[in-house]
Each structure stands twice: as structure tokens, then as C-alpha cells.
Coordinates of C-alpha atoms and ligand atoms in Angstrom, one line a residue:
M26 CA 0.3 0.0 -0.2
Q27 CA 1.2 3.4 -0.7
T28 CA 1.0 5.7 2.2
E29 CA 0.2 9.4 1.3
L30 CA 2.3 11.7 3.4
L31 CA -0.1 15.1 4.1
T32 CA 0.3 18.4 5.7
T33 CA -2.1 20.5 8.0
S34 CA -3.0 22.4 4.8
E35 CA -6.8 22.9 4.2
E36 CA -6.8 20.6 1.2
D37 CA -4.6 18.0 2.9
V38 CA -6.8 18.0 6.2
K39 CA -10.2 17.7 3.8
R40 CA -8.2 14.7 2.2
A41 CA -7.7 12.9 5.4
G42 CA -11.1 13.7 6.6
A43 CA -12.4 11.7 3.0
I44 CA -10.1 8.8 3.9
L45 CA -11.2 8.4 7.1
R46 CA -14.9 8.7 6.6
G47 CA -14.4 6.1 3.3
G48 CA -13.0 3.5 5.8
G49 CA -9.5 4.1 5.5
L50 CA -6.4 4.5 8.1
V51 CA -4.9 8.2 8.5
A52 CA -2.2 8.8 11.6
F53 CA -2.6 12.4 12.6
P54 CA -1.0 14.6 15.4
T55 CA -2.5 15.2 18.8
E56 CA -1.2 17.1 21.6
T57 CA -0.1 13.6 23.3
V58 CA 1.0 11.2 20.8
Y59 CA 0.3 10.3 17.3
G60 CA -2.9 8.5 16.9
L61 CA -3.7 5.9 14.2
G62 CA -7.3 6.9 13.2
A63 CA -10.2 5.3 11.7
N64 CA -14.1 5.7 11.7
A65 CA -15.4 5.1 15.0
L66 CA -18.8 3.9 13.9
D67 CA -17.5 1.5 11.4
D68 CA -16.1 -1.6 13.0
E69 CA -14.5 -2.9 9.9
A70 CA -12.5 0.0 9.3
A71 CA -11.8 -0.1 13.1
A72 CA -10.6 -3.7 12.4
K73 CA -7.8 -2.5 9.9
I74 CA -6.5 -0.5 13.0
Y75 CA -5.7 -4.0 15.2
A76 CA -3.9 -5.5 11.8
A77 CA -1.9 -2.3 11.1
K78 CA -0.5 -2.2 14.9
G79 CA -0.7 -6.0 15.5
R80 CA -2.7 -5.1 18.3
P81 CA -4.4 -7.8 20.3
S82 CA -8.4 -7.4 19.5
D83 CA -9.3 -7.4 22.9
N84 CA -7.7 -3.9 23.8
P85 CA -10.2 -1.4 22.9
L86 CA -10.2 2.2 21.4
I87 CA -10.2 5.6 22.2
V88 CA -12.9 7.5 20.6
H89 CA -11.9 11.2 19.5
V90 CA -14.6 13.7 18.7
A91 CA -13.9 17.4 17.6
H92 CA -16.9 18.9 19.8
K93 CA -18.2 18.3 23.6
S94 CA -21.7 17.8 21.6
E95 CA -20.6 14.8 19.6
V96 CA -20.0 12.8 23.0
A97 CA -23.8 12.4 24.3
P98 CA -24.4 9.7 21.6
L99 CA -21.6 7.7 22.2
V100 CA -22.2 7.0 25.7
K101 CA -25.4 5.8 27.8
S102 CA -25.2 8.6 29.9
V103 CA -22.7 11.1 31.2
P104 CA -22.1 10.9 34.6
P105 CA -21.7 13.8 36.8
D106 CA -18.0 13.1 37.4
A107 CA -17.6 13.0 33.8
K108 CA -19.4 16.2 33.0
K109 CA -16.9 18.1 35.7
L110 CA -13.8 16.4 34.1
M111 CA -15.1 17.5 30.3
D112 CA -15.9 20.9 31.7
A113 CA -12.4 21.4 33.1
F114 CA -10.5 19.3 30.8
F115 CA -11.7 19.1 27.3
P116 CA -10.4 19.8 25.0
G117 CA -7.2 18.0 26.7
P118 CA -4.9 15.0 27.1
I119 CA -7.5 13.2 28.9
S120 CA -9.7 10.0 28.0
I121 CA -12.9 9.3 29.9
I122 CA -14.4 6.0 30.1
M123 CA -18.1 6.0 30.3
Q124 CA -21.1 3.2 29.3
K125 CA -20.8 2.8 25.7
S126 CA -24.0 3.4 23.5
E127 CA -25.0 0.9 20.8
K128 CA -23.2 3.3 18.2
I129 CA -20.0 1.8 19.4
G130 CA -19.3 -1.3 18.0
K131 CA -17.7 -4.5 19.5
T132 CA -14.1 -4.1 17.8
V133 CA -13.6 -0.3 18.7
S134 CA -14.9 -1.4 22.5
G135 CA -12.8 -4.6 22.5
G136 CA -15.8 -6.3 23.5
L137 CA -16.2 -4.3 26.6
H138 CA -19.6 -2.6 27.6
T139 CA -17.6 0.9 28.0
V140 CA -16.2 3.4 26.0
A141 CA -13.0 5.7 26.2
I142 CA -14.0 9.4 25.0
R143 CA -11.3 12.2 24.3
M144 CA -11.4 15.6 22.8
P145 CA -7.9 16.5 21.9
E146 CA -6.3 19.8 22.4
N147 CA -4.3 20.0 19.5
E148 CA -6.3 22.1 16.8
D149 CA -4.9 19.8 13.8
A150 CA -6.4 16.7 15.4
R151 CA -9.9 18.5 15.7
R152 CA -9.8 20.0 12.3
I153 CA -9.0 16.2 10.6
I154 CA -12.0 14.9 13.2
A155 CA -14.3 17.7 11.8
A156 CA -13.3 17.0 8.3
A157 CA -14.2 13.3 8.6
G158 CA -17.8 14.1 10.0
V159 CA -17.4 10.9 12.5
P160 CA -16.1 10.4 15.5
V161 CA -12.7 8.8 15.1
C162 CA -11.1 5.7 17.0
A163 CA -7.2 6.1 17.4
P164 CA -4.8 4.1 19.0
S165 CA -1.3 5.5 19.5
A166 CA 0.2 5.1 15.6
N167 CA 3.1 2.8 16.7
T168 CA 3.5 -0.8 15.9
S169 CA 2.4 -2.9 19.4
G170 CA 4.6 -2.8 22.0
K171 CA 7.0 -0.2 20.5
P172 CA 7.0 3.6 22.4
S173 CA 4.4 5.6 21.0
P174 CA 5.3 8.1 18.1
T175 CA 5.6 11.6 19.2
C176 CA 6.5 13.1 15.7
A177 CA 5.9 12.0 12.1
E178 CA 9.1 10.2 11.9
H179 CA 8.4 7.8 14.3
V180 CA 4.8 7.1 12.5
K181 CA 6.6 6.7 9.2
D182 CA 9.1 4.2 10.8
D183 CA 6.3 2.0 11.9
M184 CA 3.3 2.6 9.5
L185 CA 4.9 3.3 6.1
G186 CA 3.1 0.8 3.5
R187 CA 0.7 -0.5 5.9
I188 CA -1.8 2.8 6.4
D189 CA -3.4 4.9 3.9
A190 CA -2.1 8.3 5.0
I191 CA 0.3 10.0 7.6
V192 CA -0.6 13.9 8.6
D193 CA 2.8 15.8 9.7
G194 CA 1.7 18.0 12.2
G195 CA 5.2 18.7 13.7
A196 CA 6.3 17.3 17.5
C197 CA 3.5 16.5 20.1
R198 CA 3.4 18.9 22.9
V199 CA 3.0 16.8 25.8
G200 CA 4.8 13.5 24.5
V201 CA 3.0 10.8 26.6
E202 CA -0.4 9.5 26.1
S203 CA -3.8 10.8 27.6
T204 CA -4.6 10.3 31.3
V205 CA -7.2 7.4 31.2
V206 CA -9.8 7.9 33.8
T207 CA -12.7 5.5 34.2
V208 CA -15.9 7.0 35.8
A209 CA -18.3 3.6 34.3
D210 CA -18.4 2.1 37.6
G211 CA -18.9 4.7 40.1
E212 CA -15.6 6.6 41.6
P213 CA -13.1 7.8 39.4
V214 CA -10.0 5.5 38.8
I215 CA -7.3 6.8 36.9
L216 CA -6.0 3.5 34.5
R217 CA -3.2 5.4 32.6
P218 CA -1.5 8.4 34.5
G219 CA -1.0 11.3 31.8
A220 CA -0.6 15.1 31.5
V221 CA -3.8 15.7 33.5
T222 CA -2.8 14.4 37.0
K223 CA -4.3 12.8 39.7
E224 CA -4.2 16.4 41.6
M225 CA -5.6 18.5 39.0
M226 CA -8.7 16.2 39.0
E227 CA -8.9 16.1 42.9
K228 CA -9.3 19.6 42.8
V229 CA -12.3 20.0 39.9
L230 CA -13.9 16.9 41.5
G231 CA -13.4 17.9 45.2
K232 CA -12.9 14.3 46.2
P233 CA -9.8 11.6 46.0
V234 CA -9.2 10.1 42.6
S235 CA -7.4 6.4 43.1
V236 CA -4.9 5.1 40.7
A237 CA -5.2 1.6 39.6
R238 CA -2.7 -0.5 41.3
A239 CA -1.2 -1.8 38.1
V240 CA -0.3 1.7 37.0
T241 CA 2.8 1.7 39.4
E242 CA 3.1 -2.1 40.4
G243 CA 2.4 -3.9 36.9
M244 CA -0.3 -6.7 36.8
K245 CA 0.2 -9.6 39.2
E246 CA -0.6 -12.9 37.8
N247 CA -4.1 -14.0 37.2
E248 CA -5.2 -10.4 37.8
T249 CA -8.0 -9.2 35.4
A250 CA -7.1 -5.8 33.7
A251 CA -9.1 -3.0 34.6
S252 CA -7.8 -1.4 31.3
P253 CA -6.8 -4.4 28.8
G254 CA -3.7 -2.2 27.9
M255 CA -2.1 -2.6 31.1
K256 CA -1.7 -6.2 30.4
Y257 CA 0.2 -6.0 27.5
K258 CA 4.1 -5.4 27.3
H259 CA 4.7 -2.0 26.4
Y260 CA 7.3 0.3 25.2
A261 CA 9.8 -1.9 25.1
P262 CA 13.4 -1.1 23.8
K263 CA 15.6 -3.9 22.3
A264 CA 18.2 -2.6 25.0
K265 CA 17.4 -3.9 28.9
V266 CA 16.4 -0.8 31.0
V267 CA 17.1 -0.8 34.2
I268 CA 15.6 1.9 36.7
V269 CA 18.3 3.0 39.1
D270 CA 16.8 4.4 41.9
A271 CA 19.5 6.6 44.0
D272 CA 20.4 10.1 44.4
Q273 CA 22.2 11.9 41.8
P274 CA 25.9 11.5 43.3
T275 CA 25.2 7.5 43.9
Y276 CA 23.8 7.4 40.2
E277 CA 26.5 8.8 38.7
A278 CA 28.9 6.9 40.3
F279 CA 27.1 3.7 39.8
V280 CA 26.8 4.3 35.8
N281 CA 30.3 5.4 35.8
S282 CA 31.5 2.0 37.1
R283 CA 29.6 0.4 34.8
A284 CA 31.0 1.7 31.7
E285 CA 31.5 -0.7 29.0
P286 CA 30.5 -1.0 25.7
G287 CA 26.8 -0.9 25.0
V288 CA 25.9 1.0 28.3
W289 CA 24.0 3.9 28.0
A290 CA 22.3 6.4 30.6
L291 CA 19.0 7.8 30.2
C292 CA 19.8 10.7 32.9
F293 CA 18.7 14.3 33.6
A294 CA 20.3 17.4 32.5
D295 CA 22.8 17.9 35.4
D296 CA 24.2 14.4 35.8
R297 CA 27.9 13.6 35.1
V298 CA 27.9 10.5 33.6
N299 CA 30.9 9.1 31.2
V300 CA 29.1 6.9 29.2
P301 CA 26.8 7.5 26.0
C302 CA 23.4 9.4 27.4
I303 CA 20.2 10.6 26.6
R304 CA 19.2 13.5 28.7
L305 CA 15.6 13.3 29.5
G306 CA 15.6 16.9 30.9
H307 CA 15.9 18.7 34.2
A308 CA 15.5 16.6 37.5
G309 CA 12.3 18.6 38.4
D310 CA 11.0 19.3 34.9
D311 CA 8.4 16.5 34.5
G312 CA 6.9 18.3 31.8
E313 CA 10.0 18.1 29.8
Q314 CA 10.9 14.2 30.8
A315 CA 7.3 13.4 29.3
H316 CA 7.9 15.4 26.3
R317 CA 11.3 13.6 25.3
L318 CA 10.8 9.9 26.8
F319 CA 9.6 8.2 23.8
A320 CA 11.9 9.7 21.4
A321 CA 14.7 8.6 23.9
L322 CA 13.5 5.1 24.0
R323 CA 13.5 4.8 20.1
E324 CA 16.8 6.6 20.0
F325 CA 18.4 4.0 22.3
D326 CA 17.6 1.3 19.6
K327 CA 18.8 3.1 16.8
N328 CA 22.5 3.4 18.6
G329 CA 22.3 -0.3 19.5
A330 CA 22.4 0.3 23.2
K331 CA 22.4 -2.8 24.9
K332 CA 21.8 -1.7 28.6
V333 CA 20.3 1.7 29.6
Y334 CA 20.6 2.7 33.1
A335 CA 17.5 5.2 33.7
R336 CA 17.5 7.8 36.5
M337 CA 14.3 7.0 38.4
P338 CA 11.7 9.9 37.8
G339 CA 9.5 11.5 40.3
K340 CA 6.0 9.9 41.3
S341 CA 3.6 12.6 41.3
G342 CA 2.3 15.0 39.2
V343 CA 3.2 14.3 35.3
A344 CA 6.2 12.3 36.8
M345 CA 3.4 9.7 37.4
A346 CA 3.0 9.1 33.7
V347 CA 6.7 9.1 33.0
Y348 CA 7.4 6.8 35.6
N349 CA 4.3 4.6 34.6
R350 CA 5.9 4.5 30.8
L351 CA 9.6 4.0 32.0
I352 CA 8.8 1.3 34.2
R353 CA 7.1 -0.6 31.7
A354 CA 10.1 -0.4 29.3
A355 CA 12.3 -1.2 32.2
A356 CA 10.0 -4.5 32.5
F357 CA 9.6 -3.3 36.2
D358 CA 13.3 -3.7 36.9
I359 CA 14.4 -1.3 39.5
L360 CA 17.9 -1.5 41.4
D361 CA 17.2 0.3 44.4
L362 CA 20.6 1.8 45.3
N363 CA 18.9 3.6 48.6
K364 CA 19.2 0.6 50.5
P365 CA 22.5 0.2 52.6
F366 CA 23.6 -2.9 50.5
T367 CA 22.8 -4.1 47.1
L368 CA 23.5 -7.4 47.6
G369 CA 23.0 -9.6 50.7
L370 CA 25.7 -12.8 50.5
T371 CA 24.9 -15.5 52.8
G372 CA 25.1 -19.7 53.2
P373 CA 26.0 -22.0 56.0
T374 CA 29.5 -21.8 57.1
G375 CA 31.9 -23.7 54.9
A376 CA 30.1 -23.4 51.8
G377 CA 32.3 -20.8 50.0
K378 CA 31.4 -17.4 50.9
S379 CA 34.2 -15.8 50.9
Y380 CA 35.4 -17.1 47.6
A381 CA 32.0 -15.7 46.0
A382 CA 32.7 -12.3 48.0
K383 CA 36.1 -12.2 46.2
A384 CA 34.7 -12.6 42.8
L385 CA 31.7 -10.0 43.6
A386 CA 34.9 -7.6 44.6
K387 CA 36.5 -8.3 41.1
R388 CA 33.3 -7.0 39.4
G389 CA 33.4 -3.8 41.5
F390 CA 31.5 -4.5 44.3
Q391 CA 32.8 -2.9 47.9
I392 CA 32.8 -6.1 50.4
I393 CA 31.6 -5.2 53.6
S394 CA 31.9 -8.3 56.0
A395 CA 29.8 -8.6 58.8
D396 CA 32.6 -10.9 60.7
E397 CA 35.0 -7.9 60.5
A398 CA 32.3 -5.6 61.9
A399 CA 31.9 -7.8 64.7
R400 CA 35.3 -7.9 65.5
R401 CA 35.0 -4.1 65.6
V402 CA 32.1 -3.7 67.7
T403 CA 33.8 -6.3 70.3
E404 CA 37.3 -5.0 70.3
K405 CA 38.9 -4.3 73.9
G406 CA 37.0 -1.6 76.0
S407 CA 34.1 -1.1 73.4
P408 CA 30.5 -0.9 75.1
V409 CA 29.3 -4.5 73.3
L410 CA 32.2 -6.0 75.0
K411 CA 31.4 -5.0 78.3
E412 CA 27.7 -6.2 77.6
L413 CA 29.0 -9.5 76.6
C414 CA 30.8 -9.8 79.7
K415 CA 27.9 -9.1 82.1
A416 CA 26.1 -12.0 80.3
F417 CA 28.5 -14.3 79.6
G418 CA 30.9 -14.0 82.5
E419 CA 34.1 -12.0 83.1
D420 CA 36.3 -14.9 81.7
I421 CA 35.5 -14.4 78.4
L422 CA 38.4 -11.9 78.0
L423 CA 41.7 -13.1 77.4
Q424 CA 44.8 -11.8 80.0
N425 CA 45.3 -8.9 78.0
G426 CA 41.4 -7.8 77.9
E427 CA 40.6 -8.8 74.4
L428 CA 37.6 -11.1 73.6
D429 CA 38.3 -14.9 73.7
R430 CA 36.2 -15.9 70.8
K431 CA 36.5 -19.3 71.2
K432 CA 35.5 -19.0 74.6
L433 CA 32.5 -17.2 73.9
A434 CA 31.5 -19.4 71.0
E435 CA 31.3 -22.3 73.4
R436 CA 29.3 -20.6 76.1
A437 CA 26.8 -19.0 73.2
F438 CA 26.2 -21.9 70.9
A439 CA 25.7 -24.4 74.2
A440 CA 21.9 -23.7 74.1
P441 CA 19.3 -21.6 71.9
D442 CA 18.5 -18.9 74.5
K443 CA 22.2 -18.3 74.9
T444 CA 22.7 -17.5 71.2
Q445 CA 19.6 -15.5 71.1
L446 CA 21.3 -13.2 74.1
L447 CA 24.5 -13.3 71.8
N448 CA 22.6 -11.9 69.0
A449 CA 20.6 -9.4 70.8
I450 CA 23.5 -7.9 71.9
T451 CA 26.0 -7.9 68.9
H452 CA 23.9 -7.6 65.6
P453 CA 22.5 -4.0 66.1
A454 CA 25.8 -2.7 66.6
I455 CA 27.5 -5.1 64.0
L456 CA 24.9 -3.6 61.4
K457 CA 25.5 0.1 62.3
T458 CA 29.0 -0.2 61.7
A459 CA 28.7 -2.2 58.7
R460 CA 25.8 0.4 57.2
E461 CA 28.6 3.1 57.7
A462 CA 31.1 1.2 56.4
R463 CA 29.6 1.8 52.7
T464 CA 31.4 4.1 50.3
Q465 CA 30.6 2.8 47.1
P466 CA 27.1 2.4 45.2
L467 CA 27.4 -1.5 44.8
T468 CA 28.0 -3.1 47.9
V469 CA 27.8 -6.6 49.3
F470 CA 27.0 -7.4 52.9
D471 CA 29.1 -10.6 53.4
A472 CA 27.1 -12.1 56.6
P473 CA 26.6 -15.7 57.6
Q474 CA 23.5 -14.6 59.8
L475 CA 21.9 -12.5 57.2
F476 CA 18.5 -13.4 58.4
E477 CA 19.0 -13.5 62.2
S478 CA 20.4 -9.9 62.3
G479 CA 17.1 -8.6 60.1
A480 CA 20.1 -7.3 57.6
E481 CA 18.3 -9.0 55.0
K482 CA 16.0 -5.9 54.9
D483 CA 18.8 -3.8 53.8
C484 CA 19.7 -5.7 50.9
F485 CA 18.5 -5.1 47.2
K486 CA 19.0 -8.7 46.4
T487 CA 20.3 -11.7 48.3
V488 CA 22.5 -14.6 47.3
C489 CA 23.3 -17.9 49.0
V490 CA 26.2 -20.1 48.8
L491 CA 25.5 -23.6 49.1
A492 CA 27.9 -26.8 49.1
G493 CA 27.1 -30.2 50.4
E494 CA 27.7 -31.2 54.1
K495 CA 30.8 -33.2 53.8
T496 CA 32.3 -30.7 51.4
R497 CA 31.6 -28.0 54.2
K498 CA 32.7 -30.2 57.2
A499 CA 36.1 -30.5 55.4
R500 CA 36.6 -27.0 54.8
I501 CA 35.6 -25.8 58.3
M502 CA 38.0 -28.6 60.0
A503 CA 40.7 -27.3 58.0
R504 CA 39.9 -23.7 58.2
D505 CA 39.4 -23.4 61.9
E506 CA 41.7 -26.2 63.0
I507 CA 39.0 -28.0 64.7
G508 CA 37.8 -31.3 65.0
E509 CA 35.0 -33.2 63.5
E510 CA 32.6 -32.9 66.3
A511 CA 33.1 -29.0 66.9
A512 CA 32.7 -28.7 63.0
E513 CA 29.3 -30.4 63.1
R514 CA 28.1 -28.5 66.2
R515 CA 28.8 -25.3 64.4
M516 CA 27.0 -26.4 61.2
A517 CA 24.0 -27.8 63.6
A518 CA 23.4 -24.0 64.8
Q519 CA 22.8 -22.9 61.5
F520 CA 19.8 -23.2 59.1
D521 CA 19.6 -25.8 56.7
E522 CA 19.9 -25.5 53.0
A523 CA 16.3 -25.4 52.1
F524 CA 15.8 -22.4 54.6
F525 CA 18.6 -20.6 52.4
V526 CA 17.3 -21.3 49.3
S527 CA 13.7 -20.5 49.9
H528 CA 14.6 -17.1 51.8
T529 CA 17.3 -15.8 49.1
D530 CA 16.7 -14.5 45.6
F531 CA 19.5 -16.5 44.1
A532 CA 21.6 -19.6 45.1
L533 CA 24.9 -20.7 43.8
T534 CA 26.7 -23.6 44.4
S535 CA 30.2 -24.1 45.5
E536 CA 31.3 -27.6 45.6
D537 CA 35.1 -28.5 44.4
G538 CA 35.1 -27.9 40.6
D539 CA 32.0 -25.5 40.6
D540 CA 32.4 -22.5 38.2
I541 CA 31.4 -19.7 40.8
E542 CA 32.6 -16.9 38.4
A543 CA 30.2 -17.6 35.8
Q544 CA 27.2 -18.1 38.5
I545 CA 28.3 -14.8 39.6
D546 CA 28.1 -13.3 36.0
K547 CA 24.7 -14.7 35.6
I548 CA 23.1 -13.3 38.8
L549 CA 24.5 -9.9 38.0
E550 CA 23.5 -10.1 34.5
A551 CA 19.9 -10.4 35.9
I552 CA 20.3 -7.7 38.5
L553 CA 22.6 -5.1 36.9
Ligands
LIG883 O1 -3.2 10.0 24.1 C1 -4.1 8.9 23.8 O2 -4.6 8.9 24.3 C2 -3.5 8.7 22.1 C3 -3.9 9.4 21.4 C4 -3.6 9.2 19.6 O3 -5.1 9.8 21.8 N1 -4.2 7.2 21.9 C5 -3.8 6.3 22.8 O4 -4.5 5.3 22.4 O5 -2.7 6.1 23.5 P1 -4.1 3.8 22.7 O6 -5.0 2.7 22.3 O7 -2.6 3.4 22.6 O8 -4.0 3.4 24.4 C6 -5.3 3.5 25.0 C7 -5.5 2.8 26.2 C8 -5.1 1.3 26.2 O9 -4.3 1.0 27.3 C9 -6.8 0.6 26.3 O10 -6.9 -0.6 27.1 C10 -7.3 1.7 27.4 O11 -6.9 3.0 26.9 N2 -8.6 1.7 27.2 C11 -9.5 2.1 25.8 N3 -10.6 2.1 26.0 C12 -11.2 1.6 27.3 C13 -12.0 1.0 28.1 N4 -13.4 1.0 27.4 N5 -12.0 0.6 29.2 C14 -10.6 0.3 29.9 N6 -9.6 0.9 29.2 C15 -9.5 1.3 27.9
LIG884 MG1 -0.5 2.7 22.7

């Protein structure tokens, strides 16, 4: 099919209108993103949209009107909240879902009993709809799964040869799709955030407006979608996108430590990164970020980016819309560097944790050892040591006033309540010291008692290192120069393998001959 390239001239707008009225497909500019329009009263025309986009047929289309007076015939009734929202925000970047009338066919509504209505603010969009003389149903004019197009070039990249015409009206003002809000089942709920914000709607309606959970958290398995569009993969560039939740210096340090071919940053205007980057805009300017987001995502693909580390946008106002799109581009992958530790490394004694820690150190992680922190907080004269003496007896001290670790271990591991006492005295101080030791964005907390101490809450992800009992026993005996029985006692005081496996995010095995380096690489590939 030959796609006509049209302008916004009087003549071309008439031509676009005629194509739409005749059942053809026309891509046209709106203030949000480019739409792929068809006659909304003609289900056969609407069906062509699904084919051109490769869109699942249960995902309904938004119906666009040029005048407010066109709304009433398309819906069963206009509820009071919808009326208020229309008065305040039509024309504008908002789509309001109401019960549909029989004028809206099954294809347009994706089989639902509702319809989303939108009156675009963009004048060329309204001229085209008016020229068509019918309401125009239009999804974003991208191939399904790609970022929405914010200029005619993007539409051409996806749709040339697949549709009848493209009207070039320049860049879209907003850059993310309209706010989708439903009033079809009573109280208003935002199904997709956009430039008309929750805060703006609350002001107009004089009551709270809720946000569907899937907006920020994605769909859980088996959850039915309030809006079918929620369940489909969206805005996915070919590169793996990871959202990095961190303050500016931590983000910079992290990205700069990951500099490798194929690594890009999607950052704010002032971020000092030394990998290739696309700047979304100024940190506080969510309008600018929304405006640039989709073009940026397309740009990464053009440049062959393999991994994109994106700065975390805000979550309120228009930033909620940016966050909602970006988190889908990232397949909900967020690296939380606000936690004291990125990786918690644990496992039963003798399993080979220190070897894994060394492998992580080679890959740029700062290793913070719980054992070392424990030594520091129980130094001669320390408050913790004094408390230990009170609890376990003065004779846990050596002649020189230092802690006799072997003796303390004997007493503390003799009975479960003694072990608990030891933990209650030492763990809080160990955790505090360990947290304060952090100087790098990527940190491993190497802690045999990661769970007993509650430190796993400080970790973004947890990894356990496992090895068979025989292997561990041999290693402990050799390492600590102790007999078989003492080694067995130590092993018995710990959680079993099943516990570690079920409580950590990743497990690696460290039997003699296992390739720990390769296992570590695989884990890091999954989280970084
Ligand atoms: O800004 C926009 O809204 C653009 C421009 C072209 O107007 N259009 C757009 O349409 O983004 P589309 O189809 O790409 O996204 C519409 C979203 C989809 O997630 C769809 O599932 C949801 O709105 N939606 C449409 N009608 C609905 C309905 N009756 N009930 C629930 N969700 C609906
Ligand atoms: Mg879309």
C-alpha cells in the first residue's frame, strides 16, 4: 500500500477527512502522541487498525471527537463526575471511560460495555476529526509494543506502507499518551496517568481520585485488567532498561562504574556520566521529561544500546506518567541503591562464601564483612564487649583484655537461648558499623547471619552460597583447625540448605570444581 504523506494544509486536512470517512486509516498528530485513526462508527474500518498495529483484539480504542456535543450519542449517559472532568479538561490530554451506547461496535470497544472518549487539544487533530464528519477511534500510531510516536518520523518508521495516510503536524506537545480515567463503575479511577494529573482531577471533583495499582506496580499473575492495555508489554526497547533509584551522586558513581561498550544512560540534565547518554530533561521538570521520553527510547534502539541505566523519575504530577511508561520499558526492573547494601551474601559456614565475595569484589563491589564488623564492635574496651562480659562472664576475656572468641562461641552456642542473647547484644551494633562502612554504590554485605540479624531488609537482593555437608565439614575443619565434632556442632546451629534457598533471591553452588565466576556473572546479568 502506498501511504500518502499529508500536511496540515486546508486541502490535506480535507483529504485526510475523506479517507477516514471512506473507511481508511490515517495517522494524525494530537498533543499527546500521534494517533492511528479510523471511523469509530465503522467496525470494519476499526478492524484494520488492529491489523496495522499488530494489536490484540481485546484492547479497546479511544474514540476522539471534535466537539463536546458529539459525546452524548456515544455513551449511555454522562455521569456528573464525567461532566465535571469534561468541563474542566476538554479539549485536553484526557480520555474518560463511560458506559457505551449501541453506536459503538464490538471491535472499537474490544468487547467491553464501556468506551473511552477524548477531545484532543491539538487543533489539527480536531480539524481532521471535523473534516471526517464522524468520531475517530485512534490508538497510538506505533507498532504494538513499541514506544508511542511523538513525531511524524516515528510514525513513518512503524507504519509506512501499512496505512493510507500520515498527516505531519510536527512534534507532540505533551509526549506521553492521555490520562485514562474511568467513571463507568462509580468512583473515578486512573487507569493510565498522563498530563492531566491526579492532583488536577481531585481539585475539580473535590474528592480523592484513586490510581489503579497496576499503574505503578504492574499486573500480578491471574489479575484481571481494569484496562486491557495494562496487561500487554509496552514501550520495550531492544536494550535492557534498568531504572536506578538513587540520589544524583550515587547514580553517577554507579553508572560510571558500569562503563562498558553498549551501556547507555537515560539521565537528567545535570548528571555527570561518562557513558553515552540521552538526557531526559531537568530533574524537577516532569513536563520536559514526558516530552522527550518516547523519542529517547526509540533513539536507544537506533544506536544499538544494549543496556540503559535510567534515573528514577518522580512519582507525582506528570512524573507519574513518566514513571508509568518507564517502568514498563524496564519490565519493572528497578535497582534500589537507597538500600544500605545491594547484595546480601549468606549461606551456611564452609560453603564458600568468601570465594564468592572475592569474585564480586573483582566486579566492582565493595565487600562489607559482618565478621569484620563483629570484630570491630567487640574490640577491647568497647561497650558491646562490656555487655557480653555481663551476660557470659568476665572470663570470656583473655589476659590482655581482648575477647576470647573461642570461649564466647562455646558458651553462646551451648543453648539456643544463649545464642539468642549473643545476637541481641551484637547484631544492632554490627549492622550499624556495616552500614557506615559503605562508600560505594555497589556493596555486598557478607553475612553468615543475614536473616538472624534482620540485615536482609537492608539488601536489594540476596544470594546464598551452598555446598554439600561433607564438603563444608572438611572445609571448616581445615579452616578453623577444629575436630569433626566441633565442626558438626557449628553446622547444626545454622539454618539448613532449604531455608537459604527459599529465603534468598539467588543460590549458587560451590562444590569443589563448580564455576563460581560464571554463576556470579549470571546473577549480575539478571540484576544489573
Ligand atoms: O493520548 C492518547 O490517548 C492517544 C492519542 C492518539 O489520543 N491514544 C492512545 O490510545 O494512547 P491507545 O489505544 O494506544 O491506548 C489506550 C489505552 C489502552 O491501554 C486501552 O486498553 C485503554 O486505553 N482503554 C481504551 N478504552 C478502554 C475502556 N473502555 N476500558 C478500559 N480501558 C480502555
Ligand atoms: Mg498505545
